[in-house]
PDB file of C-alpha atoms in Angstrom:
ATOM      1  CA  MET Q   1       0.219  -0.116   0.095  1.00  0.00           C
ATOM      2  CA  TYR Q   2       1.882   3.641  -1.165  1.00  0.00           C
ATOM      3  CA  ALA Q   3       1.527   6.208   1.572  1.00  0.00           C
ATOM      4  CA  ILE Q   4       0.544   8.513  -1.116  1.00  0.00           C
ATOM      5  CA  PHE Q   5      -1.354   7.639  -4.681  1.00  0.00           C
ATOM      6  CA  THR Q   6      -3.053   9.283  -7.026  1.00  0.00           C
ATOM      7  CA  GLU Q   7      -4.770   8.269 -10.106  1.00  0.00           C
ATOM      8  CA  ASN Q   8      -6.013  10.023 -13.444  1.00  0.00           C
ATOM      9  CA  LEU Q   9      -5.969  13.087 -11.180  1.00  0.00           C
ATOM     10  CA  ILE Q  10      -7.530  15.996 -13.336  1.00  0.00           C
ATOM     11  CA  LYS Q  11      -8.659  19.732 -12.196  1.00  0.00           C
ATOM     12  CA  GLU Q  12      -9.843  22.107 -13.960  1.00  0.00           C
ATOM     13  CA  TYR Q  13     -10.760  25.821 -13.482  1.00  0.00           C
ATOM     14  CA  GLN Q  14     -12.882  28.152 -15.573  1.00  0.00           C
ATOM     15  CA  ASN Q  15     -12.750  25.666 -18.378  1.00  0.00           C
ATOM     16  CA  HIS Q  16      -8.995  25.384 -18.045  1.00  0.00           C
ATOM     17  CA  GLN Q  17      -7.224  22.009 -17.071  1.00  0.00           C
ATOM     18  CA  ILE Q  18      -4.949  22.529 -14.894  1.00  0.00           C
ATOM     19  CA  LEU Q  19      -3.715  18.952 -14.028  1.00  0.00           C
ATOM     20  CA  LYS Q  20      -4.217  16.835 -16.911  1.00  0.00           C
ATOM     21  CA  GLY Q  21      -4.306  13.362 -15.808  1.00  0.00           C
ATOM     22  CA  ILE Q  22      -1.330  12.733 -12.912  1.00  0.00           C
ATOM     23  CA  ASN Q  23      -0.444   9.461 -11.675  1.00  0.00           C
ATOM     24  CA  LEU Q  24       1.663   8.920  -8.454  1.00  0.00           C
ATOM     25  CA  LYS Q  25       2.709   6.372  -6.576  1.00  0.00           C
ATOM     26  CA  ILE Q  26       5.121   7.087  -3.376  1.00  0.00           C
ATOM     27  CA  GLU Q  27       5.849   4.470  -1.173  1.00  0.00           C
ATOM     28  CA  GLU Q  28       6.217   4.878   2.897  1.00  0.00           C
ATOM     29  CA  GLY Q  29       9.447   6.454   4.074  1.00  0.00           C
ATOM     30  CA  GLU Q  30      10.291   7.883   0.261  1.00  0.00           C
ATOM     31  CA  PHE Q  31      11.487  11.399   0.165  1.00  0.00           C
ATOM     32  CA  TYR Q  32       9.668  12.594  -3.350  1.00  0.00           C
ATOM     33  CA  ALA Q  33      10.713  16.117  -4.951  1.00  0.00           C
ATOM     34  CA  LEU Q  34       8.174  17.152  -7.595  1.00  0.00           C
ATOM     35  CA  MET Q  35       9.988  19.976  -9.575  1.00  0.00           C
ATOM     36  CA  GLY Q  36       8.576  22.425 -12.310  1.00  0.00           C
ATOM     37  CA  PRO Q  37       8.127  26.034 -13.004  1.00  0.00           C
ATOM     38  CA  ASN Q  38       5.944  28.150 -11.747  1.00  0.00           C
ATOM     39  CA  GLY Q  39       2.352  27.604 -13.393  1.00  0.00           C
ATOM     40  CA  SER Q  40       2.740  23.807 -14.255  1.00  0.00           C
ATOM     41  CA  GLY Q  41       0.443  22.566 -11.232  1.00  0.00           C
ATOM     42  CA  LYS Q  42       2.874  21.743  -8.624  1.00  0.00           C
ATOM     43  CA  SER Q  43       0.899  23.940  -5.651  1.00  0.00           C
ATOM     44  CA  THR Q  44      -2.534  22.624  -7.335  1.00  0.00           C
ATOM     45  CA  LEU Q  45      -1.803  18.834  -6.793  1.00  0.00           C
ATOM     46  CA  ALA Q  46       0.045  19.332  -3.288  1.00  0.00           C
ATOM     47  CA  SER Q  47      -3.221  21.009  -2.006  1.00  0.00           C
ATOM     48  CA  ILE Q  48      -5.565  18.438  -3.119  1.00  0.00           C
ATOM     49  CA  ILE Q  49      -3.056  15.643  -1.676  1.00  0.00           C
ATOM     50  CA  ALA Q  50      -3.612  17.313   1.589  1.00  0.00           C
ATOM     51  CA  SER Q  51      -7.306  17.484   1.190  1.00  0.00           C
ATOM     52  CA  VAL Q  52      -7.429  21.380   0.879  1.00  0.00           C
ATOM     53  CA  ARG Q  53      -8.865  21.091  -2.606  1.00  0.00           C
ATOM     54  CA  ARG Q  54     -10.748  18.626  -4.467  1.00  0.00           C
ATOM     55  CA  PRO Q  55     -10.127  17.169  -7.744  1.00  0.00           C
ATOM     56  CA  THR Q  56     -12.686  17.196 -10.857  1.00  0.00           C
ATOM     57  CA  GLU Q  57     -11.539  13.652 -11.762  1.00  0.00           C
ATOM     58  CA  GLY Q  58      -9.597  11.083 -10.449  1.00  0.00           C
ATOM     59  CA  GLU Q  59      -8.769   9.979  -6.882  1.00  0.00           C
ATOM     60  CA  VAL Q  60      -6.137  10.335  -4.412  1.00  0.00           C
ATOM     61  CA  LYS Q  61      -5.521   7.763  -1.270  1.00  0.00           C
ATOM     62  CA  ILE Q  62      -3.482   8.132   1.661  1.00  0.00           C
ATOM     63  CA  TYR Q  63      -2.395   4.774   3.245  1.00  0.00           C
ATOM     64  CA  GLY Q  64      -5.743   3.707   0.874  1.00  0.00           C
ATOM     65  CA  LYS Q  65      -7.901   6.236   2.304  1.00  0.00           C
ATOM     66  CA  ARG Q  66      -9.667   9.509   1.154  1.00  0.00           C
ATOM     67  CA  PRO Q  67      -7.288  12.120   2.199  1.00  0.00           C
ATOM     68  CA  GLU Q  68      -9.827  13.855   4.465  1.00  0.00           C
ATOM     69  CA  LEU Q  69      -9.909  11.089   6.967  1.00  0.00           C
ATOM     70  CA  MET Q  70      -6.073  11.289   7.195  1.00  0.00           C
ATOM     71  CA  ARG Q  71      -5.639  14.939   8.040  1.00  0.00           C
ATOM     72  CA  GLY Q  72      -4.432  13.706  11.599  1.00  0.00           C
ATOM     73  CA  ILE Q  73      -1.012  12.471  10.091  1.00  0.00           C
ATOM     74  CA  ILE Q  74      -0.497  15.232   7.008  1.00  0.00           C
ATOM     75  CA  GLY Q  75       1.434  17.889   7.966  1.00  0.00           C
ATOM     76  CA  TYR Q  76       1.176  20.670   5.064  1.00  0.00           C
ATOM     77  CA  LEU Q  77       3.367  23.387   4.445  1.00  0.00           C
ATOM     78  CA  PRO Q  78       1.443  25.560   1.977  1.00  0.00           C
ATOM     79  CA  GLN Q  79       3.450  28.576  -0.015  1.00  0.00           C
ATOM     80  CA  GLU Q  80       1.476  31.365   1.617  1.00  0.00           C
ATOM     81  CA  SER Q  81       2.257  32.083   5.356  1.00  0.00           C
ATOM     82  CA  PHE Q  82      -0.660  30.861   7.901  1.00  0.00           C
ATOM     83  CA  LEU Q  83       0.927  32.326  11.159  1.00  0.00           C
ATOM     84  CA  SER Q  84      -1.114  35.039  12.832  1.00  0.00           C
ATOM     85  CA  PRO Q  85       1.418  38.173  12.836  1.00  0.00           C
ATOM     86  CA  LEU Q  86      -0.475  39.561  15.958  1.00  0.00           C
ATOM     87  CA  LEU Q  87       0.451  36.483  18.240  1.00  0.00           C
ATOM     88  CA  THR Q  88       3.916  35.500  19.495  1.00  0.00           C
ATOM     89  CA  GLY Q  89       6.113  32.515  17.786  1.00  0.00           C
ATOM     90  CA  MET Q  90       4.837  30.432  21.215  1.00  0.00           C
ATOM     91  CA  GLU Q  91       0.980  31.495  21.198  1.00  0.00           C
ATOM     92  CA  ASN Q  92       0.895  30.575  17.247  1.00  0.00           C
ATOM     93  CA  LEU Q  93       2.251  27.081  18.261  1.00  0.00           C
ATOM     94  CA  THR Q  94       0.201  26.757  21.025  1.00  0.00           C
ATOM     95  CA  TYR Q  95      -2.724  27.786  18.687  1.00  0.00           C
ATOM     96  CA  PHE Q  96      -2.081  24.568  16.736  1.00  0.00           C
ATOM     97  CA  ALA Q  97      -1.229  22.521  19.534  1.00  0.00           C
ATOM     98  CA  ARG Q  98      -4.816  23.224  20.831  1.00  0.00           C
ATOM     99  CA  LEU Q  99      -6.291  22.293  17.143  1.00  0.00           C
ATOM    100  CA  MET Q 100      -4.468  19.060  16.966  1.00  0.00           C
ATOM    101  CA  GLY Q 101      -6.281  18.183  20.626  1.00  0.00           C
ATOM    102  CA  TYR Q 102      -3.569  18.433  22.985  1.00  0.00           C
ATOM    103  CA  SER Q 103      -4.466  19.924  26.322  1.00  0.00           C
ATOM    104  CA  ARG Q 104      -3.379  23.584  27.349  1.00  0.00           C
ATOM    105  CA  HIS Q 105      -0.848  21.897  29.743  1.00  0.00           C
ATOM    106  CA  ASP Q 106       0.431  19.921  27.069  1.00  0.00           C
ATOM    107  CA  ALA Q 107       0.313  21.903  23.991  1.00  0.00           C
ATOM    108  CA  LYS Q 108       2.479  24.617  25.945  1.00  0.00           C
ATOM    109  CA  LYS Q 109       4.808  21.953  26.787  1.00  0.00           C
ATOM    110  CA  ILE Q 110       5.422  20.342  23.380  1.00  0.00           C
ATOM    111  CA  SER Q 111       5.260  24.061  21.827  1.00  0.00           C
ATOM    112  CA  SER Q 112       7.870  24.918  24.067  1.00  0.00           C
ATOM    113  CA  GLU Q 113       9.969  21.879  22.957  1.00  0.00           C
ATOM    114  CA  LEU Q 114       9.049  22.664  19.290  1.00  0.00           C
ATOM    115  CA  ILE Q 115      10.433  26.464  19.459  1.00  0.00           C
ATOM    116  CA  GLU Q 116      13.738  24.925  21.124  1.00  0.00           C
ATOM    117  CA  ARG Q 117      14.254  22.619  18.187  1.00  0.00           C
ATOM    118  CA  VAL Q 118      14.049  25.118  15.560  1.00  0.00           C
ATOM    119  CA  GLY Q 119      16.273  27.486  17.148  1.00  0.00           C
ATOM    120  CA  LEU Q 120      13.723  30.341  17.705  1.00  0.00           C
ATOM    121  CA  THR Q 121      14.000  30.220  22.022  1.00  0.00           C
ATOM    122  CA  ASP Q 122      14.970  33.666  22.060  1.00  0.00           C
ATOM    123  CA  HIS Q 123      12.391  34.699  19.716  1.00  0.00           C
ATOM    124  CA  ALA Q 124       9.356  32.853  21.526  1.00  0.00           C
ATOM    125  CA  ASN Q 125       7.556  35.642  22.915  1.00  0.00           C
ATOM    126  CA  LYS Q 126       8.097  38.174  20.143  1.00  0.00           C
ATOM    127  CA  LYS Q 127       5.176  38.793  17.707  1.00  0.00           C
ATOM    128  CA  VAL Q 128       5.319  37.430  14.513  1.00  0.00           C
ATOM    129  CA  SER Q 129       4.745  40.159  12.888  1.00  0.00           C
ATOM    130  CA  ASP Q 130       8.467  41.283  13.978  1.00  0.00           C
ATOM    131  CA  TYR Q 131       9.955  38.176  12.756  1.00  0.00           C
ATOM    132  CA  SER Q 132      11.936  38.182   9.498  1.00  0.00           C
ATOM    133  CA  GLY Q 133      10.611  36.129   6.512  1.00  0.00           C
ATOM    134  CA  GLY Q 134      13.232  33.062   7.460  1.00  0.00           C
ATOM    135  CA  MET Q 135      11.932  33.704  10.736  1.00  0.00           C
ATOM    136  CA  LYS Q 136       8.193  32.842   9.897  1.00  0.00           C
ATOM    137  CA  ARG Q 137       9.180  30.045   7.474  1.00  0.00           C
ATOM    138  CA  ILE Q 138      11.113  28.153  10.472  1.00  0.00           C
ATOM    139  CA  LEU Q 139       8.272  28.405  13.090  1.00  0.00           C
ATOM    140  CA  GLU Q 140       5.879  27.121  10.031  1.00  0.00           C
ATOM    141  CA  ILE Q 141       7.936  24.096   9.389  1.00  0.00           C
ATOM    142  CA  ALA Q 142       7.844  23.962  13.317  1.00  0.00           C
ATOM    143  CA  THR Q 143       4.102  23.177  12.873  1.00  0.00           C
ATOM    144  CA  LEU Q 144       5.073  19.774  11.072  1.00  0.00           C
ATOM    145  CA  LEU Q 145       6.846  18.356  13.861  1.00  0.00           C
ATOM    146  CA  PHE Q 146       4.097  17.876  15.966  1.00  0.00           C
ATOM    147  CA  PRO Q 147       4.184  14.411  16.924  1.00  0.00           C
ATOM    148  CA  GLY Q 148       1.933  11.362  14.764  1.00  0.00           C
ATOM    149  CA  ILE Q 149       2.834  13.491  11.827  1.00  0.00           C
ATOM    150  CA  LYS Q 150       3.631  10.716   8.891  1.00  0.00           C
ATOM    151  CA  ILE Q 151       3.534  12.593   5.456  1.00  0.00           C
ATOM    152  CA  LEU Q 152       5.008  15.600   4.815  1.00  0.00           C
ATOM    153  CA  ILE Q 153       3.478  17.723   2.022  1.00  0.00           C
ATOM    154  CA  LEU Q 154       6.240  20.848   1.506  1.00  0.00           C
ATOM    155  CA  ASP Q 155       5.110  23.619  -1.140  1.00  0.00           C
ATOM    156  CA  GLU Q 156       8.179  25.506  -1.845  1.00  0.00           C
ATOM    157  CA  PRO Q 157       9.479  25.275   1.451  1.00  0.00           C
ATOM    158  CA  THR Q 158      12.550  27.028   1.171  1.00  0.00           C
ATOM    159  CA  ALA Q 159      11.198  29.847  -0.508  1.00  0.00           C
ATOM    160  CA  GLY Q 160      12.411  33.159   1.060  1.00  0.00           C
ATOM    161  CA  LEU Q 161      15.238  31.724   3.005  1.00  0.00           C
ATOM    162  CA  ASP Q 162      18.532  32.678   3.278  1.00  0.00           C
ATOM    163  CA  PRO Q 163      21.324  30.221   3.142  1.00  0.00           C
ATOM    164  CA  SER Q 164      21.507  29.706   6.879  1.00  0.00           C
ATOM    165  CA  ALA Q 165      17.940  29.256   7.171  1.00  0.00           C
ATOM    166  CA  ARG Q 166      18.046  26.687   4.169  1.00  0.00           C
ATOM    167  CA  ARG Q 167      20.360  24.610   5.775  1.00  0.00           C
ATOM    168  CA  MET Q 168      18.476  24.427   8.882  1.00  0.00           C
ATOM    169  CA  PHE Q 169      15.627  23.399   7.169  1.00  0.00           C
ATOM    170  CA  PHE Q 170      17.480  20.433   5.632  1.00  0.00           C
ATOM    171  CA  ASP Q 171      18.796  19.675   8.761  1.00  0.00           C
ATOM    172  CA  ILE Q 172      15.498  19.455  10.420  1.00  0.00           C
ATOM    173  CA  LEU Q 173      14.323  17.218   7.724  1.00  0.00           C
ATOM    174  CA  LYS Q 174      17.055  15.100   7.524  1.00  0.00           C
ATOM    175  CA  GLU Q 175      16.643  14.386  11.514  1.00  0.00           C
ATOM    176  CA  ILE Q 176      13.053  14.178  11.291  1.00  0.00           C
ATOM    177  CA  ARG Q 177      13.354  11.243   8.552  1.00  0.00           C
ATOM    178  CA  GLU Q 178      16.238   9.904  10.583  1.00  0.00           C
ATOM    179  CA  GLU Q 179      14.154   9.798  13.954  1.00  0.00           C
ATOM    180  CA  ASP Q 180      11.386   7.840  12.268  1.00  0.00           C
ATOM    181  CA  THR Q 181      12.360   6.503   8.597  1.00  0.00           C
ATOM    182  CA  ALA Q 182       8.271   5.528   7.978  1.00  0.00           C
ATOM    183  CA  VAL Q 183       7.606   9.495   7.549  1.00  0.00           C
ATOM    184  CA  THR Q 184       7.207  10.164   3.614  1.00  0.00           C
ATOM    185  CA  VAL Q 185       8.093  13.630   2.077  1.00  0.00           C
ATOM    186  CA  LEU Q 186       6.461  14.972  -0.988  1.00  0.00           C
ATOM    187  CA  MET Q 187       8.185  18.291  -1.514  1.00  0.00           C
ATOM    188  CA  ILE Q 188       7.257  21.002  -4.425  1.00  0.00           C
ATOM    189  CA  THR Q 189       9.940  22.928  -5.802  1.00  0.00           C
ATOM    190  CA  HIS Q 190      11.472  24.722  -8.729  1.00  0.00           C
ATOM    191  CA  ILE Q 191      14.934  24.838  -7.562  1.00  0.00           C
ATOM    192  CA  GLY Q 192      17.215  22.245  -8.654  1.00  0.00           C
ATOM    193  CA  THR Q 193      19.588  21.915  -5.789  1.00  0.00           C
ATOM    194  CA  ASP Q 194      16.392  21.384  -3.494  1.00  0.00           C
ATOM    195  CA  ALA Q 195      15.519  18.089  -5.551  1.00  0.00           C
ATOM    196  CA  GLU Q 196      19.003  16.795  -5.671  1.00  0.00           C
ATOM    197  CA  VAL Q 197      18.733  15.769  -1.897  1.00  0.00           C
ATOM    198  CA  ALA Q 198      15.091  13.352  -2.712  1.00  0.00           C
ATOM    199  CA  SER Q 199      15.331  10.065  -3.280  1.00  0.00           C
ATOM    200  CA  ARG Q 200      13.426  10.357  -6.517  1.00  0.00           C
ATOM    201  CA  VAL Q 201      12.194  13.159  -8.577  1.00  0.00           C
ATOM    202  CA  GLY Q 202       8.869  13.708 -10.861  1.00  0.00           C
ATOM    203  CA  LEU Q 203       9.401  16.537 -13.320  1.00  0.00           C
ATOM    204  CA  MET Q 204       6.261  18.365 -14.434  1.00  0.00           C
ATOM    205  CA  ASP Q 205       5.269  20.908 -16.894  1.00  0.00           C
ATOM    206  CA  ASP Q 206       1.684  21.983 -18.218  1.00  0.00           C
ATOM    207  CA  GLY Q 207      -0.490  19.954 -15.645  1.00  0.00           C
ATOM    208  CA  ARG Q 208       1.771  16.406 -16.259  1.00  0.00           C
ATOM    209  CA  ILE Q 209       4.379  14.584 -15.096  1.00  0.00           C
ATOM    210  CA  ILE Q 210       6.785  14.057 -18.016  1.00  0.00           C
ATOM    211  CA  ALA Q 211       9.742  12.417 -16.392  1.00  0.00           C
ATOM    212  CA  GLU Q 212      10.772  10.105 -13.386  1.00  0.00           C
ATOM    213  CA  GLY Q 213      13.432   8.924 -11.537  1.00  0.00           C
ATOM    214  CA  THR Q 214      16.338   9.349  -9.240  1.00  0.00           C
ATOM    215  CA  PRO Q 215      18.354  12.448 -10.003  1.00  0.00           C
ATOM    216  CA  GLU Q 216      21.160  10.644 -11.636  1.00  0.00           C
ATOM    217  CA  GLU Q 217      18.516   8.249 -13.507  1.00  0.00           C
ATOM    218  CA  LEU Q 218      17.102  11.594 -14.920  1.00  0.00           C
ATOM    219  CA  LYS Q 219      20.454  12.769 -16.062  1.00  0.00           C
ATOM    220  CA  GLU Q 220      21.334   9.511 -17.617  1.00  0.00           C
ATOM    221  CA  MET Q 221      18.039   9.356 -19.275  1.00  0.00           C
ATOM    222  CA  CYS Q 222      18.941  12.316 -20.774  1.00  0.00           C
ATOM    223  CA  SER Q 223      22.761  11.455 -21.764  1.00  0.00           C
ATOM    224  CA  LEU Q 224      23.924  14.603 -19.598  1.00  0.00           C
ATOM    225  CA  THR Q 225      27.209  14.145 -18.414  1.00  0.00           C
ATOM    226  CA  GLU Q 226      28.920  17.756 -18.687  1.00  0.00           C
ATOM    227  CA  VAL Q 227      27.382  21.203 -19.424  1.00  0.00           C
ATOM    228  CA  VAL Q 228      30.265  24.141 -20.363  1.00  0.00           C
ATOM    229  CA  ASP Q 229      29.378  27.658 -19.243  1.00  0.00           C
ATOM    230  CA  ILE Q 230      31.038  30.335 -21.179  1.00  0.00           C
ATOM    231  CA  GLU Q 231      30.888  34.411 -20.425  1.00  0.00           C
ATOM    232  CA  THR Q 232      31.614  36.023 -24.044  1.00  0.00           C
ATOM    233  CA  SER Q 233      32.539  39.414 -24.583  1.00  0.00           C
ATOM    234  CA  MET Q 234      29.655  39.552 -27.166  1.00  0.00           C
ATOM    235  CA  LYS Q 235      26.239  37.875 -28.159  1.00  0.00           C
ATOM    236  CA  ASN Q 236      24.982  37.396 -31.442  1.00  0.00           C
ATOM    237  CA  GLU Q 237      23.338  35.049 -33.707  1.00  0.00           C
ATOM    238  CA  LYS Q 238      26.723  34.083 -35.092  1.00  0.00           C
ATOM    239  CA  ILE Q 239      28.040  32.894 -31.911  1.00  0.00           C
ATOM    240  CA  LEU Q 240      25.242  31.097 -31.348  1.00  0.00           C
ATOM    241  CA  GLU Q 241      25.172  29.138 -34.678  1.00  0.00           C
ATOM    242  CA  ILE Q 242      29.186  28.470 -33.758  1.00  0.00           C
ATOM    243  CA  LEU Q 243      27.954  26.857 -30.188  1.00  0.00           C
ATOM    244  CA  ASN Q 244      24.949  25.095 -31.820  1.00  0.00           C
ATOM    245  CA  LYS Q 245      27.145  22.935 -34.098  1.00  0.00           C
ATOM    246  CA  LEU Q 246      29.153  22.168 -31.024  1.00  0.00           C
ATOM    247  CA  SER Q 247      26.546  21.337 -29.061  1.00  0.00           C
ATOM    248  CA  SER Q 248      25.991  17.641 -28.235  1.00  0.00           C
ATOM    249  CA  ASN Q 249      22.148  17.922 -28.669  1.00  0.00           C
ATOM    250  CA  GLY Q 250      22.312  21.245 -30.943  1.00  0.00           C
ATOM    251  CA  ARG Q 251      20.107  23.462 -28.184  1.00  0.00           C
ATOM    252  CA  VAL Q 252      22.255  26.400 -26.695  1.00  0.00           C
ATOM    253  CA  LEU Q 253      21.292  27.923 -23.645  1.00  0.00           C
ATOM    254  CA  GLU Q 254      21.351  31.702 -23.330  1.00  0.00           C
ATOM    255  CA  THR Q 255      22.450  33.147 -19.982  1.00  0.00           C
ATOM    256  CA  GLU Q 256      22.934  36.685 -18.955  1.00  0.00           C
ATOM    257  CA  ASN Q 257      26.413  36.914 -19.607  1.00  0.00           C
ATOM    258  CA  GLY Q 258      27.117  34.093 -22.417  1.00  0.00           C
ATOM    259  CA  TYR Q 259      26.061  30.583 -23.014  1.00  0.00           C
ATOM    260  CA  ARG Q 260      25.662  26.876 -21.515  1.00  0.00           C
ATOM    261  CA  VAL Q 261      26.623  24.389 -23.769  1.00  0.00           C
ATOM    262  CA  TYR Q 262      25.836  20.837 -23.413  1.00  0.00           C
ATOM    263  CA  CYS Q 263      28.257  17.794 -24.149  1.00  0.00           C
ATOM    264  CA  SER Q 264      29.179  14.429 -23.532  1.00  0.00           C
ATOM    265  CA  ASN Q 265      33.258  15.260 -23.787  1.00  0.00           C
ATOM    266  CA  SER Q 266      34.005  18.612 -21.916  1.00  0.00           C
ATOM    267  CA  GLU Q 267      37.837  18.403 -22.670  1.00  0.00           C
ATOM    268  CA  GLU Q 268      37.161  17.882 -26.655  1.00  0.00           C
ATOM    269  CA  VAL Q 269      34.510  20.612 -26.919  1.00  0.00           C
ATOM    270  CA  ILE Q 270      36.233  23.422 -24.724  1.00  0.00           C
ATOM    271  CA  SER Q 271      39.248  23.055 -27.439  1.00  0.00           C
ATOM    272  CA  GLU Q 272      37.049  23.425 -30.405  1.00  0.00           C
ATOM    273  CA  ILE Q 273      35.017  26.352 -28.688  1.00  0.00           C
ATOM    274  CA  VAL Q 274      38.179  28.288 -28.004  1.00  0.00           C
ATOM    275  CA  THR Q 275      39.548  27.845 -31.640  1.00  0.00           C
ATOM    276  CA  ALA Q 276      35.779  28.523 -32.961  1.00  0.00           C
ATOM    277  CA  LEU Q 277      35.339  31.912 -30.994  1.00  0.00           C
ATOM    278  CA  ASN Q 278      38.877  32.796 -31.173  1.00  0.00           C
ATOM    279  CA  ARG Q 279      38.169  32.834 -35.084  1.00  0.00           C
ATOM    280  CA  ALA Q 280      35.028  34.580 -35.067  1.00  0.00           C
ATOM    281  CA  GLY Q 281      36.976  37.614 -33.195  1.00  0.00           C
ATOM    282  CA  CYS Q 282      35.031  36.619 -29.827  1.00  0.00           C
ATOM    283  CA  LYS Q 283      36.944  36.968 -26.638  1.00  0.00           C
ATOM    284  CA  ILE Q 284      36.192  34.454 -23.859  1.00  0.00           C
ATOM    285  CA  VAL Q 285      36.022  36.142 -20.502  1.00  0.00           C
ATOM    286  CA  LYS Q 286      35.297  33.037 -18.521  1.00  0.00           C
ATOM    287  CA  MET Q 287      34.443  29.429 -19.420  1.00  0.00           C
ATOM    288  CA  GLU Q 288      33.930  25.776 -16.976  1.00  0.00           C
ATOM    289  CA  SER Q 289      32.833  22.489 -17.118  1.00  0.00           C
ATOM    290  CA  LYS Q 290      30.513  21.517 -14.725  1.00  0.00           C
ATOM    291  CA  ARG Q 291      28.432  18.603 -13.612  1.00  0.00           C
ATOM    292  CA  PRO Q 292      24.728  18.903 -15.014  1.00  0.00           C
ATOM    293  CA  SER Q 293      21.985  19.918 -12.754  1.00  0.00           C
ATOM    294  CA  LEU Q 294      18.171  18.923 -12.830  1.00  0.00           C
ATOM    295  CA  GLU Q 295      17.448  22.270 -13.717  1.00  0.00           C
ATOM    296  CA  ASP Q 296      19.442  21.227 -17.320  1.00  0.00           C
ATOM    297  CA  VAL Q 297      17.802  17.931 -16.973  1.00  0.00           C
ATOM    298  CA  PHE Q 298      14.410  19.769 -17.456  1.00  0.00           C
ATOM    299  CA  PHE Q 299      15.856  22.432 -20.184  1.00  0.00           C
ATOM    300  CA  LYS Q 300      16.504  19.476 -22.139  1.00  0.00           C
ATOM    301  CA  LEU Q 301      13.411  17.794 -21.955  1.00  0.00           C
ATOM    302  CA  THR Q 302      10.954  21.157 -22.281  1.00  0.00           C
ATOM    303  CA  GLY Q 303      13.219  23.903 -23.713  1.00  0.00           C
ATOM    304  CA  LYS Q 304      11.954  25.847 -20.684  1.00  0.00           C
ATOM    305  CA  ARG Q 305      14.133  27.222 -17.831  1.00  0.00           C
ATOM    306  CA  LEU Q 306      12.647  26.468 -14.597  1.00  0.00           C
ATOM    307  CA  ARG Q 307      13.126  29.977 -12.559  1.00  0.00           C
ATOM    308  CA  GLY Q 308      11.349  31.846 -15.293  1.00  0.00           C
ATOM    309  CA  GLU Q 309      14.140  33.770 -16.318  1.00  0.00           C
ATOM    310  CA  GLN Q 310      13.494  33.248 -19.916  1.00  0.00           C
ATOM    311  CA  ASP Q 311      11.094  31.108 -21.816  1.00  0.00           C
ATOM    312  CA  ALA Q 312      11.121  28.584 -24.736  1.00  0.00           C
ATOM    313  CA  SER Q 313      11.546  31.663 -27.324  1.00  0.00           C
ATOM    314  CA  ASP Q 314      14.880  32.271 -25.459  1.00  0.00           C
ATOM    315  CA  ILE Q 315      16.294  28.720 -26.256  1.00  0.00           C
ATOM    316  CA  ARG Q 316      18.128  28.663 -29.804  1.00  0.00           C
TER     317      ARG Q 316
END
């Protein structure tokens, strides 16, 4: 029996189909990342699995039961903040504990423990309106730590976090999973580096899951082994044409300061790039070979960038 199961899930809104037949099977204890650009339907899917919304067609099962019957084991972290700004951090957590059925005494006790666990003890009695964006997100993450939570649905959990808070988030998540290997995580993200830590990744675009696998399987599936980032003194159609011929897939991503070329043998390709661009009178300011990311995989499959800097029309 799967911890999370969806079959032919469809969601329509104002005659627009947001989800187009999503089939998802997530095992107990699995860390599954669903990665795609804004507008691909990821958040809608997460809210349906968390029983916040209902699908137009299809079904969702949490351990074989309807999700509305399993809310007590689901920890849902939406993109939008759900904290009360007029309450303190401690009061917010105590309120949620009371909603979960804890007595007043136990609610205060467990809230104090959770505040300490996420490193907000010094700010426990400050109003949330005085918290930074990162502190608010960490406090929201604390609501996922109540005993009995078995499924975590995290919608863009690192949005707005600085590097320190982001590390803390992943440390907390690792700790949760080490303490209870049966905890299942579904993380929604458009950030490839976040998805890299998952045991399995689904790539979502335009309401459909277009590929699934471990991060390495997805890269192998796309025959992505290396990428070369080039910062150039000029950018024009002639340079693009040169690089297209040298790319292993005939497609080059235009970046802010140059280009990204996909290849299978960077040493050979770098030498050819240097020769070709020198002949074209283009100075190479900087060039380096990197391992491909999941964002590169998504680009290879769709011709789109995940973070919205450019759309398919920017791909040459």
